[in-house]
Short mmCIF file of N, CA and C in Angstrom, two decimals:
data_model
loop_
_atom_site.label_atom_id
_atom_site.label_comp_id
_atom_site.label_asym_id
_atom_site.label_seq_id
_atom_site.Cartn_x
_atom_site.Cartn_y
_atom_site.Cartn_z
N GLU A 20 -10.14 -59.10 14.73
CA GLU A 20 -10.68 -58.00 13.48
C GLU A 20 -12.34 -57.83 14.58
N LYS A 21 -11.97 -56.30 15.13
CA LYS A 21 -14.29 -56.18 15.29
C LYS A 21 -15.26 -56.53 13.87
N ALA A 22 -14.36 -56.53 12.63
CA ALA A 22 -15.41 -56.52 10.99
C ALA A 22 -14.06 -57.24 10.69
N ILE A 23 -14.83 -58.33 9.42
CA ILE A 23 -13.88 -59.04 8.47
C ILE A 23 -14.92 -59.22 7.34
N GLY A 24 -14.82 -58.93 6.46
CA GLY A 24 -15.35 -59.25 4.95
C GLY A 24 -15.13 -59.64 4.05
N ASP A 25 -15.75 -59.34 2.85
CA ASP A 25 -15.00 -60.22 1.98
C ASP A 25 -15.98 -59.69 0.74
N VAL A 26 -15.38 -58.98 -0.54
CA VAL A 26 -15.74 -58.39 -1.69
C VAL A 26 -15.69 -59.20 -2.74
N THR A 27 -17.30 -59.06 -3.24
CA THR A 27 -17.11 -60.13 -4.43
C THR A 27 -18.69 -59.76 -5.14
N PRO A 28 -17.95 -58.99 -6.16
CA PRO A 28 -19.41 -58.12 -6.97
C PRO A 28 -20.39 -59.37 -7.51
N ASP A 29 -19.41 -60.28 -7.69
CA ASP A 29 -20.65 -61.01 -8.68
C ASP A 29 -21.68 -62.00 -7.76
N TYR A 30 -21.78 -61.50 -6.52
CA TYR A 30 -22.97 -62.13 -5.46
C TYR A 30 -24.08 -61.71 -5.76
N LEU A 31 -24.14 -60.46 -5.88
CA LEU A 31 -25.32 -59.60 -6.15
C LEU A 31 -26.31 -60.06 -7.39
N ALA A 32 -25.74 -60.37 -8.43
CA ALA A 32 -26.10 -60.83 -9.39
C ALA A 32 -26.92 -62.79 -9.26
N ASP A 33 -26.07 -63.15 -8.58
CA ASP A 33 -26.15 -65.33 -8.61
C ASP A 33 -27.16 -65.04 -7.42
N PRO A 34 -28.16 -65.59 -8.70
CA PRO A 34 -29.47 -65.82 -7.83
C PRO A 34 -29.52 -66.68 -6.53
N LYS A 35 -28.82 -67.98 -6.33
CA LYS A 35 -28.50 -68.71 -5.96
C LYS A 35 -27.69 -68.53 -5.01
N CYS A 36 -26.65 -67.18 -4.46
CA CYS A 36 -26.08 -66.37 -3.75
C CYS A 36 -26.93 -66.21 -2.16
N PRO A 37 -28.16 -65.58 -2.21
CA PRO A 37 -29.11 -64.75 -1.30
C PRO A 37 -29.32 -66.29 -0.28
N ALA A 38 -29.67 -67.18 -0.74
CA ALA A 38 -30.18 -68.64 -0.01
C ALA A 38 -29.01 -69.25 0.31
N ARG A 39 -28.15 -69.68 -0.38
CA ARG A 39 -26.68 -70.01 0.42
C ARG A 39 -26.17 -69.32 1.67
N ILE A 40 -26.12 -67.91 0.99
CA ILE A 40 -25.33 -67.29 2.16
C ILE A 40 -26.44 -67.25 3.85
N SER A 41 -27.22 -67.22 3.45
CA SER A 41 -28.32 -66.83 4.63
C SER A 41 -28.41 -68.48 5.39
N THR A 42 -28.27 -69.81 4.61
CA THR A 42 -27.88 -70.69 5.48
C THR A 42 -26.67 -71.22 6.15
N SER A 43 -25.75 -69.96 5.53
CA SER A 43 -23.98 -70.60 6.08
C SER A 43 -23.13 -69.73 7.28
N LEU A 44 -23.54 -68.06 7.34
CA LEU A 44 -23.65 -67.29 8.02
C LEU A 44 -24.59 -66.42 8.54
N GLU A 45 -24.35 -66.04 9.62
CA GLU A 45 -25.32 -65.10 10.58
C GLU A 45 -24.82 -63.60 11.57
N ASN A 46 -25.98 -62.64 11.84
CA ASN A 46 -25.59 -61.23 11.60
C ASN A 46 -24.64 -60.88 10.74
N LEU A 47 -24.70 -60.94 9.29
CA LEU A 47 -24.08 -60.44 8.12
C LEU A 47 -24.54 -59.18 8.36
N LYS A 48 -23.97 -57.97 7.11
CA LYS A 48 -24.47 -56.82 6.75
C LYS A 48 -23.52 -56.77 5.71
N PHE A 49 -24.71 -56.15 5.14
CA PHE A 49 -24.21 -56.43 3.02
C PHE A 49 -23.71 -54.84 2.89
N ILE A 50 -22.57 -54.79 2.50
CA ILE A 50 -22.83 -53.08 1.91
C ILE A 50 -22.69 -53.58 -0.13
N VAL A 51 -23.59 -52.53 -0.52
CA VAL A 51 -23.15 -52.66 -1.98
C VAL A 51 -23.18 -51.30 -2.72
N THR A 52 -22.54 -51.43 -3.43
CA THR A 52 -22.24 -50.27 -3.69
C THR A 52 -22.84 -50.30 -5.72
N LEU A 53 -23.99 -49.38 -5.89
CA LEU A 53 -24.71 -49.25 -7.40
C LEU A 53 -23.33 -48.20 -8.52
N ARG A 54 -23.20 -48.78 -9.79
CA ARG A 54 -22.97 -47.83 -10.29
C ARG A 54 -23.98 -47.72 -11.37
N ASN A 55 -24.26 -46.46 -12.23
CA ASN A 55 -24.56 -46.27 -13.52
C ASN A 55 -24.91 -47.79 -13.97
N PRO A 56 -25.66 -48.32 -14.62
CA PRO A 56 -25.79 -49.98 -14.86
C PRO A 56 -24.89 -49.96 -16.42
N VAL A 57 -24.84 -48.58 -17.03
CA VAL A 57 -24.39 -49.09 -18.67
C VAL A 57 -22.98 -48.71 -18.25
N ASP A 58 -22.55 -47.77 -17.61
CA ASP A 58 -20.81 -47.66 -17.23
C ASP A 58 -20.46 -49.18 -16.18
N ARG A 59 -21.53 -49.80 -15.39
CA ARG A 59 -20.77 -50.42 -15.05
C ARG A 59 -20.78 -51.99 -15.53
N LEU A 60 -21.56 -51.95 -17.30
CA LEU A 60 -21.36 -53.26 -18.34
C LEU A 60 -20.69 -52.77 -19.14
N TYR A 61 -20.28 -51.44 -19.17
CA TYR A 61 -18.62 -51.04 -20.17
C TYR A 61 -17.29 -51.69 -19.54
N SER A 62 -17.31 -50.94 -18.17
CA SER A 62 -16.27 -51.21 -17.05
C SER A 62 -16.65 -53.09 -17.56
N ARG A 63 -17.18 -53.70 -17.10
CA ARG A 63 -17.29 -55.26 -17.05
C ARG A 63 -16.51 -55.89 -18.16
N TYR A 64 -16.60 -55.27 -19.74
CA TYR A 64 -16.69 -55.50 -20.95
C TYR A 64 -14.79 -55.42 -20.94
N TRP A 65 -14.59 -54.00 -20.48
CA TRP A 65 -12.86 -53.89 -20.71
C TRP A 65 -11.96 -54.14 -19.85
N ASN A 66 -12.83 -54.94 -18.42
CA ASN A 66 -11.78 -55.85 -17.54
C ASN A 66 -11.59 -57.28 -18.13
N ALA A 67 -12.79 -57.80 -18.69
CA ALA A 67 -12.55 -58.96 -19.05
C ALA A 67 -11.45 -59.05 -20.28
N GLU A 68 -11.74 -57.77 -21.31
CA GLU A 68 -10.30 -57.71 -22.18
C GLU A 68 -9.18 -57.39 -22.01
N GLY A 69 -8.85 -56.65 -20.74
CA GLY A 69 -8.06 -56.79 -20.20
C GLY A 69 -6.99 -57.85 -19.45
N LYS A 70 -7.71 -58.91 -19.66
CA LYS A 70 -7.29 -60.55 -19.12
C LYS A 70 -6.88 -61.54 -20.23
N LYS A 71 -5.50 -62.01 -20.61
CA LYS A 71 -5.42 -62.58 -21.28
C LYS A 71 -6.25 -63.83 -21.65
N HIS A 72 -6.93 -64.37 -20.89
CA HIS A 72 -7.21 -65.92 -20.98
C HIS A 72 -9.29 -65.39 -20.39
N LYS A 73 -9.20 -63.59 -20.05
CA LYS A 73 -10.99 -63.76 -21.35
C LYS A 73 -11.14 -62.77 -22.20
N ARG A 74 -9.83 -62.15 -22.98
CA ARG A 74 -9.52 -61.48 -24.29
C ARG A 74 -10.34 -62.45 -25.51
N THR A 75 -11.23 -61.57 -25.89
CA THR A 75 -12.12 -62.39 -27.36
C THR A 75 -11.88 -61.13 -28.50
N GLY A 76 -11.05 -59.83 -28.06
CA GLY A 76 -11.11 -58.94 -29.73
C GLY A 76 -12.10 -58.42 -29.90
N ARG A 77 -13.39 -58.82 -29.91
CA ARG A 77 -14.70 -58.87 -30.29
C ARG A 77 -15.64 -57.97 -29.60
N SER A 78 -15.92 -56.50 -30.18
CA SER A 78 -16.22 -55.24 -29.76
C SER A 78 -17.68 -55.09 -28.11
N PHE A 79 -17.43 -54.28 -27.98
CA PHE A 79 -18.46 -53.82 -26.93
C PHE A 79 -20.04 -54.74 -27.20
N GLU A 80 -20.37 -54.16 -28.67
CA GLU A 80 -21.76 -54.86 -28.77
C GLU A 80 -22.15 -55.91 -29.24
N GLU A 81 -20.38 -56.52 -29.86
CA GLU A 81 -20.98 -58.29 -29.89
C GLU A 81 -20.75 -58.76 -28.54
N ARG A 82 -19.94 -58.50 -27.64
CA ARG A 82 -20.35 -59.57 -26.45
C ARG A 82 -21.54 -59.39 -25.55
N LEU A 83 -22.03 -57.91 -25.71
CA LEU A 83 -23.25 -57.62 -25.56
C LEU A 83 -23.91 -59.23 -26.08
N ILE A 84 -23.91 -59.50 -26.87
CA ILE A 84 -25.06 -60.00 -27.80
C ILE A 84 -24.34 -61.99 -26.88
N GLU A 85 -23.54 -62.10 -26.97
CA GLU A 85 -22.58 -62.93 -26.72
C GLU A 85 -22.61 -63.56 -25.19
N VAL A 86 -22.61 -62.69 -24.00
CA VAL A 86 -22.83 -62.55 -22.67
C VAL A 86 -23.97 -61.86 -22.27
N PRO A 87 -25.05 -62.31 -22.35
CA PRO A 87 -26.95 -61.40 -22.04
C PRO A 87 -26.68 -61.34 -19.96
N SER A 88 -25.41 -62.07 -19.95
CA SER A 88 -25.63 -62.38 -18.25
C SER A 88 -24.94 -60.93 -17.34
N TRP A 89 -24.09 -60.53 -18.54
CA TRP A 89 -23.50 -59.23 -18.42
C TRP A 89 -24.02 -57.98 -18.29
N THR A 90 -25.26 -57.92 -19.16
CA THR A 90 -26.07 -56.71 -18.79
C THR A 90 -27.34 -56.54 -17.90
N GLU A 91 -27.51 -58.45 -17.16
CA GLU A 91 -28.65 -58.47 -16.38
C GLU A 91 -27.78 -58.51 -14.91
N GLU A 92 -26.80 -58.13 -15.33
CA GLU A 92 -26.46 -58.14 -13.87
C GLU A 92 -26.42 -56.47 -12.64
N GLY A 93 -26.71 -55.54 -14.64
CA GLY A 93 -27.39 -53.95 -13.82
C GLY A 93 -28.45 -53.97 -13.61
N TYR A 94 -29.16 -55.14 -13.46
CA TYR A 94 -30.53 -55.37 -13.26
C TYR A 94 -30.66 -55.19 -11.21
N TYR A 95 -30.36 -53.86 -10.76
CA TYR A 95 -29.79 -53.84 -9.29
C TYR A 95 -31.02 -54.56 -8.74
N ASP A 96 -32.71 -53.61 -8.95
CA ASP A 96 -34.12 -54.14 -8.32
C ASP A 96 -34.02 -55.34 -8.28
N THR A 97 -33.67 -56.08 -9.11
CA THR A 97 -34.47 -57.62 -8.97
C THR A 97 -33.35 -58.27 -7.77
N HIS A 98 -32.13 -58.20 -8.22
CA HIS A 98 -30.60 -58.41 -7.54
C HIS A 98 -30.99 -57.84 -6.03
N LEU A 99 -31.60 -57.17 -5.46
CA LEU A 99 -31.44 -56.58 -4.13
C LEU A 99 -32.90 -57.55 -3.78
N SER A 100 -34.11 -57.68 -4.55
CA SER A 100 -34.96 -58.16 -3.55
C SER A 100 -35.51 -59.52 -3.77
N ARG A 101 -34.15 -60.26 -4.73
CA ARG A 101 -33.75 -61.78 -3.84
C ARG A 101 -32.98 -62.03 -2.49
N TYR A 102 -32.26 -60.45 -2.37
CA TYR A 102 -31.74 -60.43 -0.93
C TYR A 102 -32.58 -60.26 0.29
N PHE A 103 -33.56 -59.56 -0.26
CA PHE A 103 -34.67 -58.87 0.74
C PHE A 103 -35.62 -60.57 0.94
N ASN A 104 -35.75 -61.07 0.31
CA ASN A 104 -36.71 -62.43 0.49
C ASN A 104 -36.01 -63.01 1.80
N TYR A 105 -34.02 -62.88 1.90
CA TYR A 105 -33.80 -63.47 2.94
C TYR A 105 -33.24 -62.63 4.25
N PHE A 106 -32.62 -61.75 4.05
CA PHE A 106 -32.52 -60.74 4.79
C PHE A 106 -33.49 -59.55 5.47
N SER A 107 -32.69 -59.00 6.28
CA SER A 107 -33.76 -57.58 6.22
C SER A 107 -33.05 -56.81 6.00
N ARG A 108 -33.53 -55.66 5.01
CA ARG A 108 -33.08 -54.09 4.51
C ARG A 108 -32.22 -53.33 6.17
N GLU A 109 -32.27 -53.24 7.01
CA GLU A 109 -31.28 -52.87 8.13
C GLU A 109 -29.88 -53.59 7.62
N GLN A 110 -30.00 -54.90 7.42
CA GLN A 110 -28.91 -55.30 7.44
C GLN A 110 -27.99 -55.09 6.21
N PHE A 111 -28.51 -54.10 5.67
CA PHE A 111 -27.98 -52.63 3.68
C PHE A 111 -27.68 -51.55 3.81
N LEU A 112 -26.12 -51.81 3.92
CA LEU A 112 -26.40 -50.25 2.68
C LEU A 112 -26.02 -50.46 1.11
N VAL A 113 -26.81 -49.22 1.16
CA VAL A 113 -26.66 -49.44 -0.15
C VAL A 113 -26.16 -47.86 -0.52
N LEU A 114 -25.10 -47.82 -1.41
CA LEU A 114 -24.02 -46.65 -2.03
C LEU A 114 -24.11 -46.59 -3.29
N PHE A 115 -23.53 -45.17 -3.74
CA PHE A 115 -23.58 -45.01 -5.59
C PHE A 115 -21.84 -44.69 -4.85
N PHE A 116 -21.69 -45.41 -6.37
CA PHE A 116 -20.10 -45.28 -7.16
C PHE A 116 -19.77 -43.57 -7.74
N ASP A 117 -20.61 -42.56 -7.59
CA ASP A 117 -20.35 -41.55 -8.36
C ASP A 117 -20.00 -41.10 -6.90
N ASP A 118 -20.93 -41.26 -5.92
CA ASP A 118 -20.34 -40.91 -4.40
C ASP A 118 -18.59 -41.02 -3.35
N LEU A 119 -18.47 -42.37 -4.15
CA LEU A 119 -17.11 -43.06 -3.94
C LEU A 119 -16.37 -41.79 -4.73
N LYS A 120 -16.58 -41.86 -6.10
CA LYS A 120 -15.49 -40.53 -6.35
C LYS A 120 -15.83 -39.58 -6.73
N ALA A 121 -16.56 -38.75 -5.78
CA ALA A 121 -16.76 -37.95 -5.64
C ALA A 121 -16.25 -37.19 -3.95
N ARG A 122 -16.28 -38.34 -3.07
CA ARG A 122 -16.04 -37.86 -1.89
C ARG A 122 -15.71 -38.87 -1.10
N PRO A 123 -14.40 -39.84 -1.70
CA PRO A 123 -14.05 -41.41 -1.17
C PRO A 123 -13.93 -41.23 0.44
N ALA A 124 -13.67 -40.28 1.03
CA ALA A 124 -13.81 -40.44 2.87
C ALA A 124 -14.65 -40.01 3.33
N ASP A 125 -15.66 -39.17 2.73
CA ASP A 125 -17.03 -39.69 3.56
C ASP A 125 -18.14 -40.91 3.14
N PHE A 126 -17.46 -41.36 1.76
CA PHE A 126 -18.00 -42.70 1.62
C PHE A 126 -16.97 -43.76 2.74
N LEU A 127 -16.15 -43.75 2.51
CA LEU A 127 -15.35 -44.46 3.71
C LEU A 127 -15.98 -44.71 5.05
N ARG A 128 -16.19 -43.24 5.28
CA ARG A 128 -17.32 -42.57 6.76
C ARG A 128 -18.38 -43.51 6.96
N SER A 129 -18.90 -43.63 5.94
CA SER A 129 -20.40 -44.32 5.96
C SER A 129 -20.43 -45.86 6.33
N ILE A 130 -19.50 -46.25 5.32
CA ILE A 130 -19.19 -47.91 5.37
C ILE A 130 -18.84 -48.24 7.09
N PHE A 131 -17.70 -47.04 7.64
CA PHE A 131 -16.95 -47.29 9.06
C PHE A 131 -18.59 -47.38 9.67
N GLU A 132 -19.30 -46.31 9.93
CA GLU A 132 -20.27 -46.04 10.62
C GLU A 132 -21.10 -46.98 10.53
N PHE A 133 -21.31 -47.57 9.71
CA PHE A 133 -22.36 -48.76 9.22
C PHE A 133 -21.87 -50.02 9.99
N LEU A 134 -20.20 -50.13 10.16
CA LEU A 134 -19.50 -51.60 10.93
C LEU A 134 -19.51 -51.49 11.93
N ASP A 135 -19.70 -50.69 12.57
CA ASP A 135 -19.88 -49.53 14.00
C ASP A 135 -18.35 -50.04 14.48
N VAL A 136 -17.52 -50.11 13.41
CA VAL A 136 -15.73 -49.17 13.51
C VAL A 136 -15.39 -47.68 13.49
N ASP A 137 -14.23 -47.60 13.51
CA ASP A 137 -13.72 -46.28 13.91
C ASP A 137 -13.93 -45.36 12.51
N ALA A 138 -14.59 -44.65 12.87
CA ALA A 138 -15.14 -43.88 11.44
C ALA A 138 -14.15 -42.87 11.38
N GLU A 139 -12.97 -42.69 11.76
CA GLU A 139 -12.04 -42.01 11.76
C GLU A 139 -10.60 -42.30 10.84
N PHE A 140 -10.72 -43.97 10.81
CA PHE A 140 -9.52 -44.71 9.99
C PHE A 140 -9.43 -43.94 8.76
N THR A 141 -8.54 -44.08 8.35
CA THR A 141 -7.85 -43.85 6.94
C THR A 141 -6.98 -44.69 6.51
N PRO A 142 -7.81 -45.52 5.67
CA PRO A 142 -6.85 -46.85 4.60
C PRO A 142 -6.20 -46.29 4.23
N ALA A 143 -4.55 -47.27 4.17
CA ALA A 143 -3.37 -47.07 3.27
C ALA A 143 -3.88 -46.33 1.63
N ARG A 144 -4.59 -46.67 1.20
CA ARG A 144 -4.98 -46.83 -0.27
C ARG A 144 -6.01 -46.34 -0.48
N ARG A 145 -6.83 -44.96 0.70
CA ARG A 145 -7.82 -44.72 0.13
C ARG A 145 -8.44 -44.31 -1.07
N ASP A 146 -7.34 -43.21 -1.63
CA ASP A 146 -7.40 -42.63 -2.84
C ASP A 146 -6.83 -43.07 -4.03
N HIS A 147 -6.80 -44.31 -3.69
CA HIS A 147 -5.93 -45.25 -5.01
C HIS A 147 -7.41 -45.75 -5.84
N VAL A 148 -7.53 -45.95 -7.01
CA VAL A 148 -8.56 -46.45 -7.74
C VAL A 148 -8.21 -47.97 -8.04
N MET A 149 -8.41 -49.05 -7.71
CA MET A 149 -8.63 -50.05 -7.31
C MET A 149 -9.53 -50.94 -8.61
N ASN A 150 -8.79 -51.79 -9.21
CA ASN A 150 -9.41 -52.99 -10.13
C ASN A 150 -10.22 -51.99 -11.70
N ALA A 151 -9.07 -51.17 -12.15
CA ALA A 151 -9.48 -50.51 -13.15
C ALA A 151 -8.83 -50.58 -14.35
N ALA A 152 -10.44 -50.85 -15.31
CA ALA A 152 -10.45 -51.38 -16.45
C ALA A 152 -9.26 -51.23 -17.09
N GLY A 153 -8.75 -49.65 -17.29
CA GLY A 153 -7.41 -49.53 -17.84
C GLY A 153 -6.12 -49.48 -16.81
N ALA A 154 -6.47 -50.50 -16.04
CA ALA A 154 -4.65 -51.06 -15.45
C ALA A 154 -4.38 -52.67 -15.58
N LYS A 155 -5.76 -53.18 -16.38
CA LYS A 155 -5.31 -54.39 -16.52
C LYS A 155 -4.19 -55.05 -17.21
N PRO A 156 -3.57 -55.98 -17.46
CA PRO A 156 -2.34 -56.09 -17.77
C PRO A 156 -2.95 -55.94 -19.73
N LEU A 157 -3.23 -55.98 -20.17
CA LEU A 157 -3.94 -56.11 -21.90
C LEU A 157 -4.43 -54.71 -22.13
N ASN A 158 -4.75 -53.98 -21.14
CA ASN A 158 -5.29 -52.99 -20.91
C ASN A 158 -4.12 -51.56 -20.70
N ALA A 159 -3.83 -52.17 -19.83
CA ALA A 159 -2.44 -51.06 -19.58
C ALA A 159 -1.44 -50.41 -20.35
N ARG A 160 -0.17 -49.88 -19.84
CA ARG A 160 0.26 -49.45 -21.01
C ARG A 160 1.51 -50.37 -21.47
N SER A 161 2.06 -51.31 -20.19
CA SER A 161 2.74 -51.62 -19.90
C SER A 161 2.28 -53.38 -19.17
N ALA A 162 2.56 -54.33 -19.72
CA ALA A 162 2.05 -55.39 -18.93
C ALA A 162 3.10 -56.47 -17.22
N SER A 163 4.29 -55.82 -18.55
CA SER A 163 5.11 -55.84 -16.98
C SER A 163 5.17 -54.65 -15.89
N MET A 164 4.74 -53.81 -16.04
CA MET A 164 4.54 -52.90 -15.36
C MET A 164 3.42 -53.10 -14.26
N TYR A 165 2.43 -53.84 -15.12
CA TYR A 165 0.88 -54.46 -14.08
C TYR A 165 1.66 -55.10 -13.03
N TRP A 166 2.71 -56.05 -14.01
CA TRP A 166 3.02 -57.65 -12.73
C TRP A 166 3.91 -56.98 -11.70
N LEU A 167 4.25 -56.03 -11.93
CA LEU A 167 5.71 -55.31 -10.83
C LEU A 167 4.63 -54.31 -9.62
N HIS A 168 3.86 -53.83 -9.90
CA HIS A 168 3.00 -53.19 -9.17
C HIS A 168 2.21 -53.92 -8.20
N ARG A 169 1.71 -55.27 -9.03
CA ARG A 169 0.91 -56.54 -8.14
C ARG A 169 2.68 -57.06 -7.10
N VAL A 170 3.65 -57.19 -7.96
CA VAL A 170 4.86 -57.72 -6.59
C VAL A 170 4.47 -56.71 -5.37
N ALA A 171 4.71 -55.57 -5.72
CA ALA A 171 5.18 -54.46 -5.23
C ALA A 171 3.54 -54.44 -3.80
N ARG A 172 2.47 -54.79 -4.48
CA ARG A 172 1.28 -54.52 -3.84
C ARG A 172 1.04 -55.91 -2.06
N ARG A 173 2.15 -57.02 -2.89
CA ARG A 173 2.48 -58.18 -1.77
C ARG A 173 3.25 -58.55 -1.24
N LEU A 174 3.86 -57.82 -1.16
CA LEU A 174 5.57 -56.55 -0.36
C LEU A 174 5.08 -56.19 0.44
N GLY A 175 4.06 -55.19 0.18
CA GLY A 175 3.55 -54.22 1.55
C GLY A 175 4.02 -53.33 0.57
N PHE A 176 4.29 -52.50 -0.35
CA PHE A 176 5.01 -51.14 -0.75
C PHE A 176 4.39 -50.58 -1.16
N ASP A 177 2.85 -50.44 -0.77
CA ASP A 177 1.55 -49.78 -1.22
C ASP A 177 2.16 -48.44 -1.57
N LYS A 178 2.71 -47.57 -1.38
CA LYS A 178 2.81 -46.57 -2.55
C LYS A 178 3.54 -46.72 -3.21
N LEU A 179 4.54 -47.20 -3.00
CA LEU A 179 4.91 -47.77 -4.88
C LEU A 179 4.27 -48.63 -5.68
N SER A 180 3.76 -49.45 -5.15
CA SER A 180 2.47 -50.58 -6.15
C SER A 180 0.91 -49.56 -6.46
N SER A 181 1.06 -48.11 -5.78
CA SER A 181 -0.01 -47.51 -5.92
C SER A 181 0.40 -46.16 -7.60
N TYR A 182 1.67 -45.92 -7.34
CA TYR A 182 2.29 -44.98 -7.96
C TYR A 182 2.75 -46.01 -9.39
N LEU A 183 2.82 -46.89 -9.32
CA LEU A 183 3.12 -48.06 -10.50
C LEU A 183 1.95 -48.46 -11.11
N ASP A 184 0.80 -48.69 -10.77
CA ASP A 184 -0.65 -48.43 -11.14
C ASP A 184 -1.47 -47.39 -11.71
N GLU A 185 -0.88 -46.44 -10.76
CA GLU A 185 -2.08 -44.97 -11.76
C GLU A 185 -0.92 -44.30 -13.11
N ILE A 186 0.88 -44.85 -12.88
CA ILE A 186 1.08 -44.30 -14.36
C ILE A 186 1.14 -45.17 -15.16
N ASN A 187 0.77 -46.17 -14.73
CA ASN A 187 0.41 -47.52 -15.98
C ASN A 187 -0.68 -47.42 -16.58
N THR A 188 -1.75 -47.22 -15.99
CA THR A 188 -3.21 -46.82 -15.98
C THR A 188 -3.39 -46.13 -17.28
N LYS A 189 -4.04 -46.50 -18.11
CA LYS A 189 -4.41 -46.14 -19.57
C LYS A 189 -5.72 -45.76 -19.40
N SER A 190 -6.40 -45.02 -20.59
CA SER A 190 -7.91 -44.39 -20.71
C SER A 190 -8.10 -45.50 -21.50
N VAL A 191 -9.25 -46.18 -21.49
CA VAL A 191 -10.16 -47.50 -22.14
C VAL A 191 -10.64 -46.36 -22.78
N PRO A 192 -11.27 -46.76 -24.39
CA PRO A 192 -11.80 -45.63 -25.19
C PRO A 192 -13.36 -45.71 -24.88
N VAL A 193 -13.75 -44.66 -25.38
CA VAL A 193 -15.32 -43.81 -25.09
C VAL A 193 -16.29 -45.06 -26.03
N MET A 194 -17.20 -45.08 -25.16
CA MET A 194 -18.47 -46.05 -25.30
C MET A 194 -19.11 -45.20 -26.66
N SER A 195 -19.22 -45.70 -27.41
CA SER A 195 -19.89 -45.29 -28.80
C SER A 195 -21.40 -44.72 -28.03
N PRO A 196 -21.80 -43.53 -28.74
CA PRO A 196 -22.99 -42.25 -28.12
C PRO A 196 -24.40 -43.31 -28.28
N GLU A 197 -24.17 -44.05 -29.63
CA GLU A 197 -25.59 -44.55 -30.23
C GLU A 197 -25.27 -46.04 -29.48
N THR A 198 -24.38 -46.77 -28.37
CA THR A 198 -24.76 -47.99 -28.04
C THR A 198 -25.13 -47.39 -26.62
N ARG A 199 -24.54 -46.46 -25.98
CA ARG A 199 -24.89 -45.87 -25.10
C ARG A 199 -26.27 -45.16 -24.69
N ARG A 200 -27.04 -44.48 -25.95
CA ARG A 200 -28.27 -44.26 -25.70
C ARG A 200 -29.19 -45.79 -26.11
N GLN A 201 -29.14 -46.63 -26.21
CA GLN A 201 -29.74 -47.32 -27.14
C GLN A 201 -29.46 -48.35 -25.60
N LEU A 202 -28.61 -48.16 -24.77
CA LEU A 202 -28.71 -49.02 -23.89
C LEU A 202 -29.50 -48.11 -22.48
N LEU A 203 -29.80 -46.97 -22.38
CA LEU A 203 -30.20 -46.31 -21.72
C LEU A 203 -31.63 -46.42 -21.82
N GLU A 204 -32.11 -46.53 -23.50
CA GLU A 204 -33.58 -46.67 -23.63
C GLU A 204 -34.35 -47.73 -23.72
N ASN A 205 -33.38 -48.59 -24.12
CA ASN A 205 -33.92 -49.91 -24.51
C ASN A 205 -33.59 -51.16 -23.80
N THR A 206 -32.83 -51.22 -22.54
CA THR A 206 -31.95 -51.95 -21.46
C THR A 206 -32.61 -51.24 -20.50
N TYR A 207 -32.07 -50.25 -19.68
CA TYR A 207 -31.94 -49.93 -18.70
C TYR A 207 -33.10 -48.92 -17.83
N ALA A 208 -33.55 -48.39 -19.06
CA ALA A 208 -35.23 -47.47 -19.26
C ALA A 208 -36.09 -48.00 -18.18
N GLN A 209 -36.49 -48.06 -17.07
CA GLN A 209 -37.43 -48.94 -16.65
C GLN A 209 -37.71 -47.65 -15.14
#
């Protein structure tokens, strides 16, 4: 392959990662997609609640108190600054999640151009929402259909997998307006 990569959101907020990466790998390019920190935090909660081994049944507000690191993951300036101590800014492409949702083809093209690969390539699942909180086994309409979609994907039946995932995904409840206001005003207003 001309370019290979790894997708791991946890790397951005982990304070030890920049140093470890800098001693292990060379000639890297980083693609960072930033999401509204409040929306990212709410999605984080529902992704955890959608998995049997992580489900607590506690409210979003309770989990914010129990797991403060989830909130801290949204301090993007702090995390990026750590990386800039080890890598040049030219090695980074910073994008916004809203752009991915609004213009997926343009979003992908900018990534492909940054990586210096074929900018006209269209992935088979370009328009499929990956890792949606409402598609996790305990949040979806059917846990069985979730696992069937996963098997179809592993077997290479991408269209079937995407279809099953799409019809099985359920909307997560809307965040309390008061909680959203408090997070925007007190946590992420900087």
